[in-house]
Short mmCIF file of C-alpha atoms (C1' of nucleotides) in Angstrom, two decimals:
data_model
loop_
_atom_site.label_atom_id
_atom_site.label_comp_id
_atom_site.label_asym_id
_atom_site.label_seq_id
_atom_site.Cartn_x
_atom_site.Cartn_y
_atom_site.Cartn_z
CA MET A 1 113.74 34.40 -6.89
CA ILE A 2 113.01 37.33 -4.60
CA GLU A 3 109.41 37.44 -5.82
CA TYR A 4 108.70 33.98 -4.41
CA ILE A 5 110.23 34.83 -1.07
CA LEU A 6 108.13 37.99 -0.83
CA LEU A 7 105.02 36.01 -1.73
CA GLY A 8 105.91 33.54 1.01
CA PHE A 9 106.16 36.28 3.58
CA LEU A 10 102.92 37.88 2.46
CA LYS A 11 101.24 34.51 2.72
CA LYS A 12 102.09 34.61 6.41
CA GLY A 13 100.20 37.86 6.68
CA GLU A 14 99.62 41.35 5.32
CA MET A 15 102.69 43.50 5.76
CA SER A 16 104.83 46.32 4.37
CA GLY A 17 108.19 46.18 2.61
CA TYR A 18 109.81 47.37 5.77
CA ASP A 19 108.10 44.67 7.81
CA ILE A 20 109.28 41.99 5.40
CA LYS A 21 112.87 43.15 5.73
CA PHE A 22 112.56 43.10 9.50
CA TYR A 23 110.94 39.67 9.48
CA MET A 24 113.73 38.39 7.24
CA SER A 25 116.50 39.59 9.51
CA ASN A 26 114.93 37.52 12.26
CA SER A 27 114.36 34.39 10.24
CA THR A 28 115.89 33.70 6.84
CA SER A 29 118.76 36.20 6.91
CA HIS A 30 121.44 33.62 7.68
CA PHE A 31 120.75 31.91 4.36
CA TYR A 32 118.69 34.44 2.41
CA ASP A 33 118.60 38.21 2.72
CA ALA A 34 117.39 41.02 0.50
CA SER A 35 117.98 44.76 0.51
CA PHE A 36 115.34 47.49 0.28
CA GLY A 37 116.70 48.22 -3.14
CA SER A 38 115.43 44.87 -4.31
CA ILE A 39 112.34 44.55 -2.10
CA TYR A 40 110.53 47.75 -3.09
CA PRO A 41 110.97 47.43 -6.87
CA ALA A 42 109.92 43.78 -6.63
CA LEU A 43 106.71 44.67 -4.78
CA LYS A 44 105.97 47.23 -7.49
CA ARG A 45 106.46 44.66 -10.24
CA MET A 46 104.32 42.11 -8.46
CA LEU A 47 101.60 44.68 -8.01
CA GLY A 48 101.62 45.30 -11.75
CA LEU A 49 101.30 41.58 -12.38
CA GLY A 50 98.34 41.29 -10.05
CA LEU A 51 100.12 38.86 -7.75
CA ILE A 52 99.59 41.08 -4.74
CA GLY A 53 97.48 44.04 -3.68
CA VAL A 54 98.20 47.07 -1.53
CA ARG A 55 96.44 49.14 1.08
CA GLU A 56 97.83 52.59 1.75
CA GLY A 57 97.34 54.00 5.18
CA ILE A 58 98.85 56.23 7.79
CA SER A 59 100.14 54.59 10.92
CA GLU A 60 101.44 56.92 13.62
CA GLY A 61 101.71 59.79 11.19
CA ARG A 62 103.94 57.88 8.76
CA LEU A 63 102.98 56.58 5.37
CA LYS A 64 102.57 52.82 5.49
CA LYS A 65 101.74 50.60 2.53
CA THR A 66 100.65 47.15 3.52
CA TYR A 67 100.70 44.48 0.86
CA PHE A 68 98.56 41.36 0.74
CA ILE A 69 98.75 38.30 -1.45
CA ARG A 70 96.13 37.67 -4.16
CA GLU A 71 94.81 34.35 -5.48
CA LYS A 72 97.10 34.61 -8.48
CA GLY A 73 100.12 35.22 -6.28
CA SER A 74 99.21 32.38 -4.00
CA ALA A 75 98.88 30.00 -6.93
CA GLU A 76 102.23 31.07 -8.39
CA PHE A 77 103.87 30.66 -5.02
CA LEU A 78 102.50 27.15 -4.47
CA LYS A 79 103.54 26.12 -7.96
CA TRP A 80 107.09 27.17 -7.14
CA LEU A 81 106.98 25.59 -3.70
CA GLU A 82 105.81 22.23 -5.01
CA ALA A 83 108.54 21.99 -7.62
CA PRO A 84 111.43 19.74 -6.63
CA VAL A 85 114.02 21.27 -4.34
CA PRO A 86 117.08 22.24 -6.38
CA GLY A 87 119.95 19.95 -5.39
CA GLY A 88 122.41 22.54 -6.67
CA ARG A 89 126.08 22.73 -6.01
CA GLY A 90 126.54 23.00 -2.27
CA LYS A 91 124.37 26.07 -2.11
CA MET A 92 121.72 26.14 0.55
CA GLU A 93 118.73 26.94 -1.62
CA HIS A 94 116.89 24.06 -0.07
CA LEU A 95 116.51 26.05 3.13
CA ILE A 96 114.66 28.81 1.31
CA LYS A 97 111.94 26.41 0.27
CA ILE A 98 111.82 24.35 3.45
CA PHE A 99 111.28 27.60 5.30
CA PHE A 100 107.88 27.84 3.63
CA TYR A 101 106.87 24.18 3.78
CA ASP A 102 104.35 24.97 6.52
CA PHE A 103 102.19 26.04 3.58
CA LEU A 104 102.16 22.56 2.05
CA PRO A 105 100.16 19.54 3.17
CA GLU A 106 102.21 17.35 5.48
CA GLN A 107 102.41 14.53 2.94
CA LYS A 108 103.53 16.71 0.04
CA ALA A 109 106.24 18.26 2.18
CA SER A 110 107.56 14.85 3.24
CA GLU A 111 107.55 13.66 -0.34
CA LEU A 112 109.57 16.67 -1.49
CA ILE A 113 112.03 16.24 1.34
CA ARG A 114 112.50 12.58 0.45
CA GLY A 115 113.19 13.65 -3.12
CA PHE A 116 115.75 16.13 -1.91
CA ILE A 117 117.43 13.47 0.22
CA ALA A 118 117.67 11.23 -2.84
CA SER A 119 119.25 13.97 -4.97
CA THR A 120 121.68 14.69 -2.14
CA GLU A 121 122.73 11.05 -2.01
CA GLU A 122 123.22 11.23 -5.75
CA LYS A 123 125.66 14.10 -5.19
CA ILE A 124 127.61 11.98 -2.71
CA LYS A 125 128.02 9.27 -5.32
CA GLU A 126 129.21 11.82 -7.89
CA LEU A 127 131.80 13.15 -5.49
CA ASP A 128 132.98 9.63 -4.70
CA GLU A 129 133.68 9.11 -8.38
CA LEU A 130 135.32 12.49 -8.72
CA GLU A 131 137.52 11.74 -5.71
CA ALA A 132 138.71 8.46 -7.19
CA ARG A 133 139.57 10.24 -10.43
CA ILE A 134 141.62 13.12 -9.07
CA ALA A 135 142.88 11.97 -5.67
CA GLU A 136 146.52 11.64 -6.71
CA LYS A 137 146.91 14.97 -8.43
CA ALA A 138 145.37 17.31 -5.85
CA GLY A 139 147.00 19.03 -2.91
CA ARG A 140 145.92 18.53 0.66
CA PHE A 141 143.65 21.56 0.88
CA SER A 142 142.22 21.21 -2.60
CA ILE A 143 141.21 17.65 -1.89
CA SER A 144 139.79 18.73 1.45
CA THR A 145 137.13 20.87 -0.23
CA LEU A 146 135.96 17.76 -2.02
CA LEU A 147 135.85 15.85 1.24
CA PHE A 148 134.00 18.71 2.86
CA GLY A 149 131.50 18.63 0.01
CA LYS A 150 130.90 14.96 0.55
CA ASP A 151 130.62 15.29 4.31
CA TYR A 152 128.34 18.26 3.88
CA TYR A 153 125.96 16.30 1.65
CA LYS A 154 126.06 13.39 4.08
CA PHE A 155 125.27 15.72 6.94
CA THR A 156 122.41 17.24 4.96
CA ALA A 157 120.90 13.89 4.03
CA GLU A 158 121.15 12.62 7.61
CA TRP A 159 119.73 15.82 8.98
CA TYR A 160 116.64 15.66 6.80
CA LYS A 161 116.16 11.96 7.49
CA LYS A 162 116.18 12.65 11.22
CA PHE A 163 113.87 15.58 10.66
CA LEU A 164 111.32 13.40 8.90
CA LYS A 165 111.44 10.85 11.71
CA THR A 166 110.99 13.27 14.58
CA ALA A 167 108.19 15.04 12.76
CA MET B 1 135.74 37.53 -6.89
CA ILE B 2 136.27 35.61 -10.12
CA GLU B 3 139.64 37.28 -10.63
CA TYR B 4 141.05 35.68 -7.50
CA ILE B 5 139.80 32.25 -8.46
CA LEU B 6 141.35 32.58 -11.91
CA LEU B 7 144.63 33.68 -10.34
CA GLY B 8 144.47 30.65 -8.07
CA PHE B 9 144.06 28.30 -11.01
CA LEU B 10 146.84 29.98 -12.96
CA LYS B 11 149.07 29.63 -9.91
CA LYS B 12 148.65 25.88 -10.29
CA GLY B 13 149.98 26.15 -13.82
CA GLU B 14 149.85 27.87 -17.18
CA MET B 15 146.52 27.25 -18.91
CA SER B 16 143.81 28.62 -21.19
CA GLY B 17 140.35 29.92 -20.36
CA TYR B 18 138.90 26.70 -21.64
CA ASP B 19 141.26 24.65 -19.49
CA ILE B 20 140.29 26.62 -16.40
CA LYS B 21 136.61 25.93 -17.02
CA PHE B 22 137.35 22.25 -17.43
CA TYR B 23 139.51 22.17 -14.31
CA MET B 24 136.74 23.88 -12.37
CA SER B 25 134.10 21.38 -13.37
CA ASN B 26 136.30 18.68 -11.86
CA SER B 27 137.15 20.48 -8.67
CA THR B 28 135.36 23.57 -7.38
CA SER B 29 132.15 23.33 -9.41
CA HIS B 30 130.06 21.99 -6.56
CA PHE B 31 130.60 25.21 -4.63
CA TYR B 32 131.97 27.63 -7.20
CA ASP B 33 131.48 27.69 -10.94
CA ALA B 34 131.96 30.32 -13.65
CA SER B 35 130.78 30.61 -17.23
CA PHE B 36 132.88 31.42 -20.28
CA GLY B 37 131.06 34.72 -20.40
CA SER B 38 132.75 35.70 -17.17
CA ILE B 39 136.05 33.88 -17.59
CA TYR B 40 137.17 35.40 -20.89
CA PRO B 41 136.38 39.04 -20.09
CA ALA B 42 138.02 38.60 -16.67
CA LEU B 43 141.22 37.27 -18.24
CA LYS B 44 141.23 40.27 -20.57
CA ARG B 45 140.86 42.70 -17.67
CA MET B 46 143.59 40.96 -15.69
CA LEU B 47 145.88 41.11 -18.69
CA GLY B 48 145.32 44.87 -18.86
CA LEU B 49 146.19 45.19 -15.18
CA GLY B 50 149.40 43.22 -15.62
CA LEU B 51 148.32 40.50 -13.22
CA ILE B 52 148.81 37.80 -15.82
CA GLY B 53 150.51 37.31 -19.16
CA VAL B 54 149.56 35.38 -22.26
CA ARG B 55 151.23 33.20 -24.87
CA GLU B 56 149.35 32.68 -28.11
CA GLY B 57 149.94 29.49 -29.98
CA ILE B 58 148.37 26.97 -32.27
CA SER B 59 147.66 23.54 -30.90
CA GLU B 60 146.28 20.98 -33.35
CA GLY B 61 145.31 23.71 -35.76
CA ARG B 62 143.16 25.59 -33.25
CA LEU B 63 144.00 28.90 -31.66
CA LYS B 64 145.04 28.44 -28.07
CA LYS B 65 145.93 31.23 -25.66
CA THR B 66 147.66 30.08 -22.54
CA TYR B 67 147.79 32.44 -19.61
CA PHE B 68 150.37 32.55 -16.86
CA ILE B 69 150.44 34.41 -13.57
CA ARG B 70 152.81 37.36 -13.03
CA GLU B 71 154.51 38.54 -9.83
CA LYS B 72 151.89 41.23 -9.42
CA GLY B 73 149.06 38.73 -9.81
CA SER B 74 150.67 36.33 -7.40
CA ALA B 75 151.05 39.08 -4.79
CA GLU B 76 147.42 40.17 -5.19
CA PHE B 77 146.25 36.61 -4.89
CA LEU B 78 148.21 35.92 -1.71
CA LYS B 79 146.95 39.16 -0.16
CA TRP B 80 143.38 37.99 -0.77
CA LEU B 81 144.12 34.47 0.41
CA GLU B 82 145.66 35.62 3.69
CA ALA B 83 142.69 37.81 4.59
CA PRO B 84 140.29 36.26 7.12
CA VAL B 85 137.78 33.77 5.76
CA PRO B 86 134.38 35.44 5.46
CA GLY B 87 132.03 33.87 8.02
CA GLY B 88 129.04 34.96 5.91
CA ARG B 89 125.49 33.76 6.28
CA GLY B 90 125.43 30.05 5.63
CA LYS B 91 127.14 30.50 2.32
CA MET B 92 130.05 28.28 1.58
CA GLU B 93 132.54 30.93 0.58
CA HIS B 94 135.01 29.44 2.98
CA LEU B 95 135.49 26.50 0.63
CA ILE B 96 136.65 28.80 -2.16
CA LYS B 97 139.58 29.98 -0.09
CA ILE B 98 140.40 26.68 1.59
CA PHE B 99 140.65 25.19 -1.88
CA PHE B 100 143.75 27.32 -2.43
CA TYR B 101 145.33 27.01 1.01
CA ASP B 102 148.01 24.72 -0.39
CA PHE B 103 149.61 28.00 -1.46
CA LEU B 104 149.99 29.21 2.12
CA PRO B 105 152.55 28.15 4.71
CA GLU B 106 151.15 25.41 6.94
CA GLN B 107 151.08 27.67 9.99
CA LYS B 108 149.28 30.54 8.30
CA ALA B 109 146.64 28.19 6.94
CA SER B 110 146.01 26.68 10.38
CA GLU B 111 145.75 30.11 11.91
CA LEU B 112 143.16 31.20 9.36
CA ILE B 113 141.17 28.04 9.85
CA ARG B 114 141.16 28.54 13.61
CA GLY B 115 139.84 32.05 13.03
CA PHE B 116 137.12 30.69 10.82
CA ILE B 117 136.15 28.12 13.46
CA ALA B 118 135.84 30.92 16.01
CA SER B 119 133.59 33.00 13.75
CA THR B 120 131.49 29.92 13.09
CA GLU B 121 131.03 29.33 16.80
CA GLU B 122 129.99 32.95 17.10
CA LYS B 123 127.25 32.26 14.56
CA ILE B 124 126.00 29.36 16.65
CA LYS B 125 125.66 31.65 19.66
CA GLU B 126 123.73 34.19 17.58
CA LEU B 127 121.32 31.54 16.38
CA ASP B 128 120.81 30.30 19.94
CA GLU B 129 119.70 33.77 20.93
CA LEU B 130 117.50 34.12 17.87
CA GLU B 131 115.90 30.77 18.60
CA ALA B 132 115.02 31.76 22.15
CA ARG B 133 113.44 34.97 20.85
CA ILE B 134 111.19 33.54 18.15
CA ALA B 135 110.62 29.90 19.10
CA GLU B 136 106.94 30.33 19.99
CA LYS B 137 105.83 32.25 16.94
CA ALA B 138 107.34 30.16 14.15
CA GLY B 139 105.87 27.16 12.35
CA ARG B 140 107.50 23.77 12.32
CA PHE B 141 109.29 24.13 9.00
CA SER B 142 110.25 27.75 9.52
CA ILE B 143 111.88 26.94 12.84
CA SER B 144 113.57 23.94 11.26
CA THR B 145 115.62 26.18 8.97
CA LEU B 146 116.99 27.88 12.05
CA LEU B 147 117.84 24.52 13.59
CA PHE B 148 119.46 23.45 10.35
CA GLY B 149 121.51 26.63 10.37
CA LYS B 150 122.74 25.88 13.87
CA ASP B 151 123.48 22.24 13.09
CA TYR B 152 125.23 23.28 9.89
CA TYR B 153 127.54 25.67 11.72
CA LYS B 154 128.23 23.02 14.35
CA PHE B 155 129.03 20.51 11.63
CA THR B 156 131.32 23.03 9.94
CA ALA B 157 133.18 23.89 13.14
CA GLU B 158 133.64 20.22 14.03
CA TRP B 159 134.71 19.35 10.53
CA TYR B 160 137.46 21.94 10.50
CA LYS B 161 138.59 21.01 14.01
CA LYS B 162 138.97 17.41 12.95
CA PHE B 163 140.69 18.54 9.78
CA LEU B 164 143.32 20.47 11.76
CA LYS B 165 143.95 17.46 13.99
CA THR B 166 144.39 14.89 11.23
CA ALA B 167 146.65 17.22 9.27
"C1'" DT C 1 128.25 15.81 -44.37
"C1'" DA C 2 126.88 16.52 -40.06
"C1'" DC C 3 127.48 16.23 -35.26
"C1'" DG C 4 130.12 16.78 -31.17
"C1'" DC C 5 133.94 18.64 -29.00
"C1'" DC C 6 137.64 22.21 -28.75
"C1'" DA C 7 138.22 27.12 -28.37
"C1'" DT C 8 137.42 32.11 -28.13
"C1'" DG C 9 134.76 35.85 -27.68
"C1'" DT C 10 130.66 39.61 -27.56
"C1'" DA C 11 126.05 41.58 -26.38
"C1'" DA C 12 122.00 41.59 -24.04
"C1'" DA C 13 119.58 40.54 -20.20
"C1'" DT C 14 119.27 39.46 -15.41
"C1'" DT C 15 119.63 40.24 -10.76
"C1'" DG C 16 121.02 42.36 -7.29
"C1'" DT C 17 123.69 45.74 -4.01
"C1'" DT C 18 125.20 50.38 -2.44
"C1'" DA C 19 124.49 54.92 -2.07
"C1'" DC C 20 121.61 58.51 -2.17
"C1'" DA C 21 117.24 61.31 -1.34
"C1'" DT C 22 113.32 62.31 1.46
"C1'" DG C 23 110.65 62.89 5.48
"C1'" DA C 24 108.14 61.81 9.82
"C1'" DT C 25 108.27 60.22 14.76
"C1'" DT C 26 110.27 58.94 19.14
"C1'" DC C 27 113.53 59.06 22.71
"C1'" DC C 28 117.33 61.33 25.15
"C1'" DG D 1 117.77 70.01 19.11
"C1'" DG D 2 119.83 65.78 17.49
"C1'" DA D 3 120.30 60.89 16.95
"C1'" DA D 4 118.02 56.59 16.16
"C1'" DT D 5 114.39 54.24 14.14
"C1'" DC D 6 110.46 53.94 10.96
"C1'" DA D 7 109.37 54.11 6.14
"C1'" DT D 8 109.55 54.48 1.03
"C1'" DG D 9 111.78 54.91 -2.98
"C1'" DT D 10 115.32 55.86 -7.11
"C1'" DA D 11 119.72 55.77 -9.66
"C1'" DA D 12 124.10 54.22 -10.42
"C1'" DC D 13 126.86 50.49 -10.35
"C1'" DA D 14 128.41 45.65 -10.15
"C1'" DA D 15 128.81 40.96 -11.33
"C1'" DT D 16 127.28 37.44 -13.78
"C1'" DT D 17 124.50 34.37 -16.84
"C1'" DT D 18 122.41 33.23 -21.32
"C1'" DA D 19 122.35 33.38 -25.88
"C1'" DC D 20 124.56 34.26 -29.83
"C1'" DA D 21 128.47 34.29 -33.33
"C1'" DT D 22 132.51 32.20 -35.24
"C1'" DG D 23 135.48 28.57 -36.81
"C1'" DG D 24 138.57 24.42 -37.00
"C1'" DC D 25 139.19 19.41 -36.04
"C1'" DG D 26 137.88 14.42 -35.49
"C1'" DT D 27 134.84 10.78 -36.41
"C1'" DA D 28 130.81 8.07 -37.78
#
DNA sequence: TACGCCATGTAAATTGTTACATGATTCC
DNA sequence: GGAATCATGTAACAATTTACATGGCGTA
């Protein structure tokens, strides 16, 4: 996972591990964040795989390694980005991908978002069925998480629909 | 983490590891799920700590171990449950706790939910500031994740407010 | 008899965080 | 001179998933 996010950031421009962390805290951190302890080893691995390259330099007396994305890395990243958005269990993984959709052609991005909306509406149906099945047995708060789930998926679907319209 | 969830399920009634997994898939699985590989070792640990007890029996020829919660486990669980709901980064951890709020006195539950609403509204403020800071530099999709974050927190705050009213 | 479900459990692999270690520069 | 920030990195630890291993029962 982290590899793709790092590739996405490097696709925005050449930068160091430290820069990426800083960039993250000002952008994705409310739904995805990584520590230095995962960023630096990941960059090393990716370097070994030829996904990225590095330029070592000295900026203001301090060592600074700036990484850049290679063809291979760019291809891997786009392959990941173009795969369907995971509809998964109430998590917000969709945001991680959408964050990078500026790198996809307008049409492809819309298509993927429509697919995500469809899978979200599928979830709503599932929860409707689940609700019917267990409604009697559950306590007030337990059932409320199910209702929240449903409302959350509805909110998500509506949000993306509106997003596509105002695009 | 998993320990508290298992305690919560056992507080609902005596059951086996397999039962818990089944129960989960029909209730919390859309925001929290665990595998057998984490459930069984966790039950073993908890047994060692005296948080739960076990009764071994044979049901329809198959071995069946049913676990029950002990005083100590119940106390630990309630301590965890009464702690403030983590406001954390777009995750949906709040649902995990709310799911078990039937075990708290009405008033305590409301109080905790009000606290959660406040922390959520704090998040909205933070994102407003972040938005003002980076609005020019970001691409359409990148900025949209920030807007989604804000809308999501708004949705969450409103949802819980409504929930408290209709209670 | 073979497949699917019930039921428990272990081991390896994965993925990541926290804490530590190092060192330079800038600002007070 | 000392704290904060810039900057890179490693090692220990934590939590979990995946895959494997085992075995009995019901049913087609």
